[in-house]
């Protein structure tokens, strides 16, 4: 089995790419969906978030007496108040553990499979494994090493696929997704654009992640162009999975 990381910054089109890979037969798990499930009432992650950030990040009780997390309020606290890492330290270890269990199950069921973990923060997270050895080299190499030295992506994946896009396109996609067809006031649009920039600033830039990735897919165009490129990457991943399966038999 080949374990692949699929990542990309906010607005890159990573989730769309994941859907295309899934349509080609790749097993894909969405980190956001895993995280949302773990943040439901009754889950240990939910309890820890409420304990750490306080009851103000809860919605009023529903008909079943449960209080869901107010995710927009929690996001505002995390990003606007500089507390992203506090939230990550609660959520990421649990999500990564769930992903590892899922990958193991996929491999047990289908040794020839491609298991793909889709997440925006595969390079950024410092949880889930040991540190990556820092490469030697010039100042640029050391800068890249500093950006990822505390992460564990190399110990988790056989291949890494990065989806990129220009920042103006990323911001436009983010604003459009949040607006969901609603006409925004100028003030609302500016606020969402600023929010997108803050979120992008919290992620490692594409120019740092690109040389560390096995495949870089630019998504500045239409869906047909993206699909064509993904088909080519899938063919290469399928070949790698077959080779790995032969060597492990």
XYZ file of C-alpha atoms in Angstrom:
249
model
C 0.000 0.000 0.000
C 1.125 3.527 -0.791
C 0.390 6.212 1.817
C 0.088 9.676 0.261
C -0.333 13.105 1.781
C -2.487 15.603 -0.103
C -2.089 19.171 1.072
C -2.564 22.758 0.005
C -3.182 26.119 1.582
C -6.514 27.779 2.117
C -8.332 28.263 -1.188
C -5.910 26.109 -3.168
C -8.597 23.636 -4.233
C -7.220 20.779 -2.154
C -10.669 19.345 -1.382
C -11.642 19.435 -5.060
C -8.422 17.599 -5.867
C -9.275 15.033 -3.203
C -12.657 14.433 -4.811
C -11.001 13.861 -8.198
C -8.481 11.410 -6.727
C -11.377 9.628 -5.004
C -13.232 9.315 -8.317
C -10.157 7.558 -9.727
C -10.266 4.891 -7.024
C -7.943 6.377 -4.408
C -8.965 5.896 -0.772
C -9.167 9.460 0.610
C -9.795 10.626 4.159
C -10.582 14.286 4.855
C -8.861 15.638 7.967
C -11.482 18.358 8.378
C -14.268 15.761 8.461
C -12.331 13.648 10.973
C -11.735 16.726 13.112
C -15.403 17.757 13.012
C -16.426 14.294 14.210
C -13.939 14.401 17.081
C -15.235 17.846 18.086
C -18.788 16.605 18.651
C -20.303 16.489 22.165
C -19.316 13.324 23.956
C -15.874 13.162 22.380
C -12.731 13.669 24.458
C -11.475 16.366 22.062
C -14.713 18.325 22.538
C -14.391 18.149 26.323
C -10.783 19.339 26.233
C -11.579 22.267 23.910
C -14.412 23.442 26.177
C -12.222 23.081 29.260
C -9.375 25.020 27.634
C -11.256 27.821 25.835
C -14.277 28.166 28.099
C -18.064 27.880 27.700
C -18.262 31.025 25.553
C -17.320 28.915 22.518
C -20.509 26.844 22.896
C -23.825 27.311 21.111
C -27.120 27.199 23.047
C -28.350 23.712 23.870
C -30.289 21.957 21.110
C -33.468 19.876 21.447
C -31.378 17.006 22.832
C -29.731 19.186 25.443
C -26.368 19.137 23.665
C -24.251 22.224 23.104
C -22.317 22.147 19.857
C -19.104 24.097 19.471
C -19.545 27.548 17.964
C -16.923 26.940 15.304
C -16.840 30.524 13.922
C -16.350 31.873 17.456
C -13.634 29.308 18.148
C -11.901 30.198 14.867
C -11.993 33.905 15.735
C -10.381 33.233 19.097
C -7.754 30.960 17.570
C -6.727 33.207 14.673
C -7.454 36.733 15.916
C -6.030 36.155 19.395
C -3.002 34.139 18.276
C -4.128 30.915 19.932
C -4.031 28.616 16.911
C -1.327 26.395 18.364
C -3.331 25.913 21.552
C -6.216 24.557 19.479
C -3.900 22.497 17.284
C -2.310 20.854 20.316
C -5.721 19.504 21.280
C -7.091 18.521 17.875
C -4.092 17.421 15.787
C -2.854 14.449 17.873
C -6.340 12.929 17.939
C -6.904 13.497 14.209
C -3.514 12.020 13.294
C -4.162 8.962 15.485
C -7.514 8.440 13.732
C -5.837 8.812 10.338
C -3.153 6.254 11.230
C -5.833 3.759 12.257
C -7.705 4.392 8.989
C -4.552 3.908 6.877
C -3.847 0.627 8.643
C -7.382 -0.586 7.957
C -7.139 0.347 4.272
C -3.850 -1.525 3.951
C -5.282 -4.601 5.631
C -8.254 -4.674 3.262
C -6.299 -3.839 0.092
C -2.474 -4.172 0.105
C -2.341 -2.603 -3.385
C -4.325 0.476 -2.371
C -3.399 4.140 -2.436
C -4.416 5.631 0.919
C -4.491 9.432 0.763
C -4.713 11.760 3.750
C -6.103 15.168 2.791
C -5.139 18.003 5.132
C -4.170 21.664 4.850
C -1.516 21.363 7.565
C 0.522 18.256 6.782
C 3.734 20.260 6.723
C 2.792 22.586 9.560
C 1.697 20.186 12.279
C 4.318 19.083 14.773
C 2.316 16.113 16.035
C 2.226 12.469 15.072
C 5.879 11.411 14.920
C 9.493 12.290 15.452
C 11.288 15.369 14.126
C 12.601 15.556 10.578
C 16.409 15.758 10.374
C 17.482 19.239 9.254
C 19.311 19.203 5.907
C 22.725 20.754 5.575
C 23.333 23.405 2.967
C 23.147 27.111 2.357
C 21.013 29.710 4.117
C 17.959 28.904 2.015
C 18.194 25.215 2.911
C 18.458 26.085 6.587
C 15.460 28.404 6.334
C 13.378 25.601 4.861
C 14.624 23.219 7.532
C 13.625 25.676 10.261
C 10.117 25.864 8.822
C 9.556 22.113 8.940
C 12.073 20.797 11.479
C 9.423 20.089 14.097
C 7.004 18.351 11.741
C 6.637 14.648 11.056
C 5.347 14.453 7.497
C 8.313 12.405 6.224
C 7.635 9.665 8.764
C 3.950 9.462 7.841
C 3.840 9.414 4.036
C 5.473 7.641 1.109
C 4.597 10.500 -1.256
C 3.448 14.098 -0.850
C 1.157 15.919 -3.292
C 0.886 19.713 -2.988
C -1.927 21.756 -4.564
C -0.936 25.375 -5.173
C -2.603 28.534 -6.452
C -1.823 32.235 -6.551
C -2.705 34.058 -3.328
C -5.250 36.310 -5.044
C -7.072 33.222 -6.326
C -6.933 31.575 -2.891
C -8.432 34.649 -1.243
C -11.150 34.923 -3.887
C -12.093 31.258 -3.448
C -12.205 31.610 0.332
C -14.447 34.664 0.194
C -16.751 33.005 -2.340
C -17.011 29.841 -0.234
C -17.906 31.743 2.930
C -20.356 34.004 1.087
C -22.088 30.913 -0.377
C -23.837 32.947 -3.063
C -24.836 35.803 -0.758
C -24.069 39.353 -1.882
C -21.480 40.805 0.488
C -21.249 44.383 1.617
C -17.884 46.073 0.956
C -17.112 45.898 4.667
C -17.929 42.182 4.832
C -15.767 41.484 1.794
C -12.804 43.344 3.286
C -13.233 41.513 6.582
C -13.254 38.115 4.861
C -10.249 39.033 2.724
C -8.345 40.058 5.864
C -9.371 36.802 7.541
C -8.075 34.844 4.542
C -4.739 36.663 4.689
C -4.390 35.913 8.418
C -5.054 32.244 7.802
C -2.597 32.099 4.908
C 0.038 33.819 7.058
C -0.295 31.005 9.591
C 0.610 28.423 6.914
C 4.011 27.656 5.413
C 4.225 29.348 1.983
C 3.956 27.252 -1.168
C 7.459 28.250 -2.247
C 8.802 26.514 0.857
C 6.625 23.411 0.557
C 7.017 22.903 -3.196
C 10.629 21.610 -3.206
C 9.714 19.236 -0.369
C 6.816 17.684 -2.300
C 6.939 14.793 -4.747
C 4.225 16.296 -6.956
C 3.164 19.947 -7.224
C -0.137 20.644 -8.960
C -0.880 24.259 -9.905
C -4.588 25.008 -9.678
C -4.928 28.463 -11.182
C -7.260 27.371 -13.992
C -10.460 25.444 -14.568
C -11.596 22.053 -13.299
C -10.798 20.290 -16.580
C -7.156 21.373 -16.430
C -6.933 20.288 -12.797
C -8.478 16.904 -13.601
C -6.048 16.268 -16.445
C -3.048 17.015 -14.226
C -4.390 14.847 -11.406
C -4.876 11.932 -13.791
C -1.169 12.116 -14.662
C -0.170 12.211 -11.003
C -2.534 9.333 -10.246
C -0.867 7.201 -12.932
C 2.519 7.817 -11.303
C 1.150 7.028 -7.833
C -0.520 3.873 -9.137
C 2.826 2.731 -10.554
C 4.579 3.443 -7.238
C 1.896 1.538 -5.319
C 2.317 -1.497 -7.594
C 6.095 -1.436 -7.177
C 5.803 -1.155 -3.404
C 3.325 -4.031 -3.292
C 5.707 -6.270 -5.249
C 8.595 -5.474 -2.928
C 6.590 -6.185 0.223
C 5.126 -9.508 -0.887
